[in-house]
């Protein structure tokens, strides 16, 4: 019996490594929840791409000495920026660097990273990367992540923000406890992520487990079903404080990457969370006096012109999930045009 159990575990581990995931690259970090382990390999489910992270745990080449006549731009964002689904040289961050010869780009994307993490992420990477420009990528759900993070922003007597803290989440606590197992097992990593996904789905109403518990009866999903509520005034106040914290003595730009539903006849519709967030980050950038680029119109126009969804892969679902190779190409072109129009294509 014990032998068959060992065979099953080993077989499951080999299957998971080949087709599902890699052992977790995540290391618990009290300020950011987690960071990616330097030099580790990362295998995505969508696209089956396998990546090697650099010595900073980033999906980017090693940052060497800065080249005279080139400006170094650090792109910070979530999994859309991390772009584990395509080769490193095919993601939009790398492509922007090739399209703008006087701009060197560094990809500092990380899964589930949101505005609440910007100050800590910049403080962590700035000494090693030494960026001349920091590009804050915002995508679907970032305002909701900020809302749910429970952040506390400290202010001085004059009302200026002085720091940001956030309580550890349940996911952070689970990450800390299970890290020793997940760091060495793709099967454990897959099962933990699957369980986390199922728990989230139970809360939102679109879970197979919930469906069985309800005896096969349908329910109305709590997400992706019409407009989602967001207290914009509260989020605006937090965004203003966060942007003031990160903007001190730095050159900052914001790029929006909305999410669309791809429909027939080349038409698109903003997904519910992107609908709720529409205009939020653009207004925050304007109040802070920061350059802002919206990649959304170029994405919608590309689909209208070609009928090719910018997200999804043939081993998952087209039109859903993360940017595919075509999507990265379109987004890179949009960012390139936007940065150039703002005078951010190279040193002043």
Coordinates of C-alpha atoms in Angstrom, one line a residue:
X1 CA 0.0 0.0 0.0
X2 CA 2.8 2.4 1.0
X3 CA 4.6 1.7 -2.3
X4 CA 1.5 2.5 -4.4
X5 CA 1.0 5.7 -2.4
X6 CA 4.6 6.7 -3.2
X7 CA 4.1 5.8 -6.8
X8 CA 1.0 7.9 -7.0
X9 CA 2.6 10.9 -5.4
X10 CA 5.7 10.7 -7.6
X11 CA 3.5 10.2 -10.7
X12 CA 1.3 13.2 -9.7
X13 CA 4.4 15.3 -9.1
X14 CA 5.8 14.4 -12.6
X15 CA 2.5 15.1 -14.2
X16 CA 2.1 18.4 -12.4
X17 CA 5.6 19.5 -13.5
X18 CA 5.1 18.5 -17.1
X19 CA 1.6 19.9 -17.6
X20 CA 0.3 22.0 -14.7
X21 CA 2.8 24.1 -12.9
X22 CA 6.3 24.4 -11.5
X23 CA 7.2 24.3 -7.8
X24 CA 6.3 27.7 -6.3
X25 CA 8.9 30.4 -6.9
X26 CA 7.3 32.5 -4.1
X27 CA 9.1 33.5 -0.9
X28 CA 7.1 35.0 1.9
X29 CA 7.8 38.7 2.4
X30 CA 6.2 40.7 5.2
X31 CA 6.0 43.9 3.2
X32 CA 4.8 42.5 -0.1
X33 CA 3.2 39.2 0.9
X34 CA 5.7 37.4 -1.3
X35 CA 8.5 37.9 -3.8
X36 CA 9.7 35.6 -6.5
X37 CA 12.8 33.5 -5.7
X38 CA 16.0 34.7 -7.6
X39 CA 17.2 32.4 -10.3
X40 CA 14.2 30.1 -10.1
X41 CA 12.3 28.6 -13.1
X42 CA 8.6 29.5 -13.5
X43 CA 6.2 27.5 -15.6
X44 CA 2.9 29.0 -16.6
X45 CA -0.3 27.0 -17.2
X46 CA -1.5 29.2 -20.1
X47 CA 0.8 28.7 -23.0
X48 CA 3.0 26.2 -21.2
X49 CA 5.8 28.8 -21.1
X50 CA 8.9 28.1 -18.9
X51 CA 10.9 31.1 -17.7
X52 CA 14.1 31.7 -15.8
X53 CA 13.9 34.5 -13.3
X54 CA 17.0 36.8 -12.8
X55 CA 19.0 37.4 -9.7
X56 CA 16.3 39.8 -8.4
X57 CA 13.5 37.4 -9.0
X58 CA 12.3 39.3 -12.1
X59 CA 11.2 38.1 -15.5
X60 CA 13.9 40.2 -17.1
X61 CA 17.6 40.1 -18.1
X62 CA 20.2 40.9 -15.5
X63 CA 20.3 44.7 -15.0
X64 CA 23.9 45.6 -15.8
X65 CA 25.6 49.0 -15.7
X66 CA 23.5 51.8 -17.2
X67 CA 24.4 52.7 -20.8
X68 CA 25.1 56.4 -21.5
X69 CA 22.5 57.9 -23.8
X70 CA 19.8 55.4 -22.6
X71 CA 17.1 55.9 -20.0
X72 CA 16.2 52.9 -17.8
X73 CA 12.5 52.3 -17.2
X74 CA 11.2 50.0 -14.5
X75 CA 7.8 48.6 -15.2
X76 CA 5.8 47.6 -12.1
X77 CA 2.5 45.8 -12.4
X78 CA 0.6 42.5 -11.8
X79 CA 0.6 39.2 -13.7
X80 CA -0.3 41.0 -17.0
X81 CA 3.1 42.7 -16.7
X82 CA 4.9 39.7 -15.3
X83 CA 3.7 37.9 -18.5
X84 CA 4.7 34.4 -17.6
X85 CA 2.7 33.0 -20.6
X86 CA 5.0 34.2 -23.4
X87 CA 8.8 34.2 -23.8
X88 CA 10.6 36.9 -21.9
X89 CA 11.7 38.7 -25.1
X90 CA 8.1 38.7 -26.4
X91 CA 6.4 40.4 -23.5
X92 CA 5.3 44.1 -24.0
X93 CA 8.0 45.4 -21.6
X94 CA 10.8 43.8 -23.7
X95 CA 9.2 44.9 -27.0
X96 CA 8.9 48.6 -25.8
X97 CA 12.6 48.5 -25.2
X98 CA 13.3 47.3 -28.7
X99 CA 10.9 49.8 -30.2
X100 CA 12.5 52.7 -28.4
X101 CA 16.3 52.4 -28.8
X102 CA 17.0 55.1 -26.2
X103 CA 14.9 53.3 -23.5
X104 CA 16.1 50.3 -21.6
X105 CA 13.2 48.4 -20.0
X106 CA 13.1 46.2 -16.9
X107 CA 10.1 44.1 -16.1
X108 CA 9.2 44.1 -12.4
X109 CA 5.8 42.6 -12.8
X110 CA 4.5 40.1 -10.1
X111 CA 1.3 38.2 -9.8
X112 CA -1.4 39.9 -7.7
X113 CA 0.6 43.1 -7.2
X114 CA -1.5 46.2 -6.8
X115 CA -1.2 49.9 -5.9
X116 CA -0.9 49.0 -2.2
X117 CA 2.4 47.4 -3.1
X118 CA 3.9 50.1 -5.2
X119 CA 5.9 51.9 -2.4
X120 CA 7.4 48.7 -1.0
X121 CA 8.2 47.3 -4.5
X122 CA 9.9 50.5 -5.6
X123 CA 11.9 50.8 -2.3
X124 CA 12.9 47.1 -2.8
X125 CA 14.2 47.4 -6.4
X126 CA 15.3 51.0 -6.8
X127 CA 18.8 50.5 -5.2
X128 CA 19.6 47.6 -7.5
X129 CA 17.9 48.8 -10.7
X130 CA 18.5 52.5 -10.5
X131 CA 15.7 53.5 -12.8
X132 CA 15.4 56.9 -14.5
X133 CA 11.6 56.3 -15.0
X134 CA 9.1 54.1 -13.2
X135 CA 6.1 53.0 -15.2
X136 CA 3.1 51.9 -13.0
X137 CA 1.0 49.5 -15.0
X138 CA -2.7 49.3 -13.9
X139 CA -5.0 46.5 -15.0
X140 CA -8.3 45.0 -14.2
X141 CA -9.1 44.8 -10.5
X142 CA -6.2 47.0 -9.2
X143 CA -8.7 49.4 -7.5
X144 CA -10.5 46.4 -6.0
X145 CA -7.2 45.0 -4.7
X146 CA -6.5 48.3 -3.1
X147 CA -9.9 48.4 -1.5
X148 CA -9.6 44.8 -0.1
X149 CA -6.0 45.2 1.1
X150 CA -7.0 47.1 4.3
X151 CA -4.1 49.5 4.0
X152 CA -3.4 52.2 6.6
X153 CA -1.7 55.3 5.4
X154 CA 0.1 57.4 8.0
X155 CA 0.1 61.2 7.7
X156 CA 2.1 64.0 9.3
X157 CA 0.7 67.0 11.1
X158 CA 0.3 68.8 7.8
X159 CA -1.7 65.9 6.4
X160 CA 1.0 64.7 4.0
X161 CA 1.3 60.9 3.7
X162 CA 4.4 59.5 5.4
X163 CA 4.0 55.8 5.0
X164 CA 1.8 52.8 4.2
X165 CA 1.2 49.6 6.0
X166 CA -1.2 46.7 5.4
X167 CA -2.2 43.8 7.6
X168 CA -1.2 40.3 6.5
X169 CA -3.9 38.6 4.5
X170 CA -5.1 35.1 4.9
X171 CA -3.2 34.3 1.7
X172 CA 0.0 35.7 3.2
X173 CA -0.4 33.5 6.3
X174 CA -1.0 30.4 4.2
X175 CA 2.0 31.4 2.0
X176 CA 4.3 31.5 5.1
X177 CA 3.1 28.2 6.5
X178 CA 3.1 26.2 3.2
X179 CA 6.2 27.8 1.6
X180 CA 8.6 24.9 2.6
X181 CA 6.4 22.4 0.8
X182 CA 5.4 24.5 -2.2
X183 CA 9.0 25.5 -2.9
X184 CA 9.8 21.9 -3.7
X185 CA 6.6 20.4 -5.1
X186 CA 4.7 21.3 -8.3
X187 CA 1.8 19.1 -7.1
X188 CA 1.5 20.8 -3.8
X189 CA 1.7 24.2 -5.5
X190 CA -1.1 23.2 -7.9
X191 CA -3.3 21.8 -5.2
X192 CA -2.9 24.8 -2.9
X193 CA -3.6 27.2 -5.7
X194 CA -6.6 25.1 -6.8
X195 CA -7.9 25.2 -3.2
X196 CA -7.5 28.9 -3.0
X197 CA -9.3 29.4 -6.3
X198 CA -12.1 27.2 -5.1
X199 CA -12.5 29.1 -1.9
X200 CA -12.6 32.3 -3.8
X201 CA -15.2 30.8 -6.2
X202 CA -17.3 29.7 -3.2
X203 CA -17.5 33.3 -2.0
X204 CA -18.5 34.6 -5.4
X205 CA -21.0 31.8 -6.2
X206 CA -19.5 30.3 -9.3
X207 CA -17.9 27.2 -7.7
X208 CA -18.5 23.5 -8.7
X209 CA -18.3 22.7 -5.0
X210 CA -20.9 25.3 -4.2
X211 CA -23.1 23.9 -7.0
X212 CA -22.9 20.4 -5.5
X213 CA -23.6 21.7 -2.0
X214 CA -26.7 23.5 -3.3
X215 CA -27.9 20.2 -4.9
X216 CA -27.3 21.3 -8.4
X217 CA -29.2 24.5 -8.1
X218 CA -28.0 27.7 -9.9
X219 CA -27.1 30.9 -8.2
X220 CA -26.2 34.4 -9.3
X221 CA -22.5 34.9 -9.4
X222 CA -21.1 37.7 -7.2
X223 CA -18.6 38.7 -9.8
X224 CA -18.5 39.1 -13.6
X225 CA -22.3 39.6 -13.6
X226 CA -23.0 43.2 -14.4
X227 CA -21.4 46.3 -12.8
X228 CA -19.4 45.9 -9.6
X229 CA -19.7 48.4 -6.8
X230 CA -16.6 50.5 -5.9
X231 CA -16.4 53.4 -3.5
X232 CA -14.5 55.7 -5.9
X233 CA -14.1 58.5 -3.5
X234 CA -12.3 56.3 -0.9
X235 CA -10.1 54.8 -3.6
X236 CA -9.3 58.2 -5.1
X237 CA -8.1 59.4 -1.6
X238 CA -5.9 56.4 -1.2
X239 CA -4.5 56.6 -4.7
X240 CA -3.6 60.3 -4.2
X241 CA -1.7 59.4 -1.1
X242 CA 0.1 56.5 -2.7
X243 CA 1.1 58.5 -5.7
X244 CA 2.4 61.3 -3.5
X245 CA 4.5 58.7 -1.6
X246 CA 6.1 57.2 -4.7
X247 CA 6.4 60.5 -6.7
X248 CA 8.8 62.2 -4.4
X249 CA 12.1 62.8 -6.3
X250 CA 11.2 60.2 -9.0
X251 CA 10.0 60.3 -12.6
X252 CA 6.7 58.4 -12.8
X253 CA 4.3 57.5 -15.5
X254 CA 1.0 55.5 -15.4
X255 CA -0.2 53.1 -18.1
X256 CA -3.7 51.6 -18.1
X257 CA -4.3 48.1 -19.5
X258 CA -8.1 47.4 -19.3
X259 CA -9.7 44.0 -19.8
X260 CA -12.2 43.4 -22.5
X261 CA -14.8 40.8 -23.4
X262 CA -14.3 40.0 -27.1
X263 CA -17.6 39.7 -28.9
X264 CA -18.8 39.0 -32.5
X265 CA -18.2 41.3 -35.4
X266 CA -15.1 42.9 -33.9
X267 CA -16.9 44.4 -30.9
X268 CA -15.5 44.6 -27.4
X269 CA -17.0 45.4 -24.0
X270 CA -15.1 46.3 -20.9
X271 CA -15.2 43.6 -18.3
X272 CA -17.2 44.6 -15.1
X273 CA -14.2 45.5 -13.0
X274 CA -12.6 47.5 -15.7
X275 CA -16.0 49.2 -16.2
X276 CA -16.1 50.1 -12.5
X277 CA -12.5 51.4 -12.6
X278 CA -12.9 53.4 -15.9
X279 CA -11.3 56.8 -15.6
X280 CA -10.1 56.3 -12.0
X281 CA -6.4 56.0 -12.6
X282 CA -6.4 58.6 -15.4
X283 CA -8.0 61.1 -13.0
X284 CA -5.5 60.2 -10.2
X285 CA -2.6 60.7 -12.7
X286 CA -4.0 64.1 -13.7
X287 CA -4.3 65.3 -10.1
X288 CA -0.7 64.2 -9.4
X289 CA 0.6 65.8 -12.6
X290 CA 1.8 62.5 -14.0
X291 CA 1.9 61.3 -17.6
X292 CA -0.8 58.8 -18.4
X293 CA -1.2 56.3 -21.3
X294 CA -4.3 54.3 -22.0
X295 CA -3.6 51.2 -24.1
X296 CA -7.4 50.4 -24.2
X297 CA -8.3 52.2 -27.4
X298 CA -5.5 50.5 -29.3
X299 CA -6.5 47.1 -28.0
X300 CA -10.1 47.6 -29.0
X301 CA -9.1 48.9 -32.5
X302 CA -6.8 45.9 -33.1
X303 CA -9.6 43.4 -32.4
X304 CA -12.1 45.4 -34.5
X305 CA -9.5 45.3 -37.4
X306 CA -8.5 41.7 -37.2
X307 CA -11.0 39.8 -35.1
X308 CA -8.2 38.2 -33.1
X309 CA -8.6 38.2 -29.3
X310 CA -5.7 39.7 -27.5
X311 CA -6.0 37.3 -24.5
X312 CA -6.1 33.6 -24.1
X313 CA -4.2 30.5 -25.4
X314 CA -5.2 27.4 -27.3
X315 CA -4.4 25.3 -24.2
X316 CA -6.9 27.4 -22.1
X317 CA -9.5 29.7 -23.6
X318 CA -9.1 32.3 -26.3
X319 CA -10.5 35.7 -25.3
X320 CA -9.9 35.1 -21.6
X321 CA -7.0 35.2 -19.2
X322 CA -3.6 36.9 -19.9
X323 CA -2.3 38.6 -23.0
X324 CA -1.1 36.3 -25.8
X325 CA 1.7 37.0 -28.2
X326 CA -0.6 39.1 -30.4
X327 CA -1.9 41.0 -27.4
X328 CA 1.7 41.8 -26.2
X329 CA 2.5 43.1 -29.7
X330 CA -0.5 45.5 -29.7
X331 CA 0.0 46.7 -26.2
X332 CA 3.7 47.3 -26.8
X333 CA 2.9 49.4 -29.8
X334 CA 0.4 51.4 -27.8
X335 CA 2.8 52.0 -24.9
X336 CA 5.6 53.0 -27.3
X337 CA 3.4 55.6 -29.0
X338 CA 2.1 56.9 -25.6
X339 CA 5.6 57.2 -24.0
X340 CA 7.0 58.9 -27.1
X341 CA 4.1 61.4 -27.2
X342 CA 4.8 62.3 -23.5
X343 CA 8.5 62.8 -24.3
X344 CA 9.5 59.6 -22.3
X345 CA 11.2 57.7 -25.1
X346 CA 14.7 58.5 -23.8
X347 CA 16.9 60.8 -21.8
X348 CA 15.9 64.5 -21.8

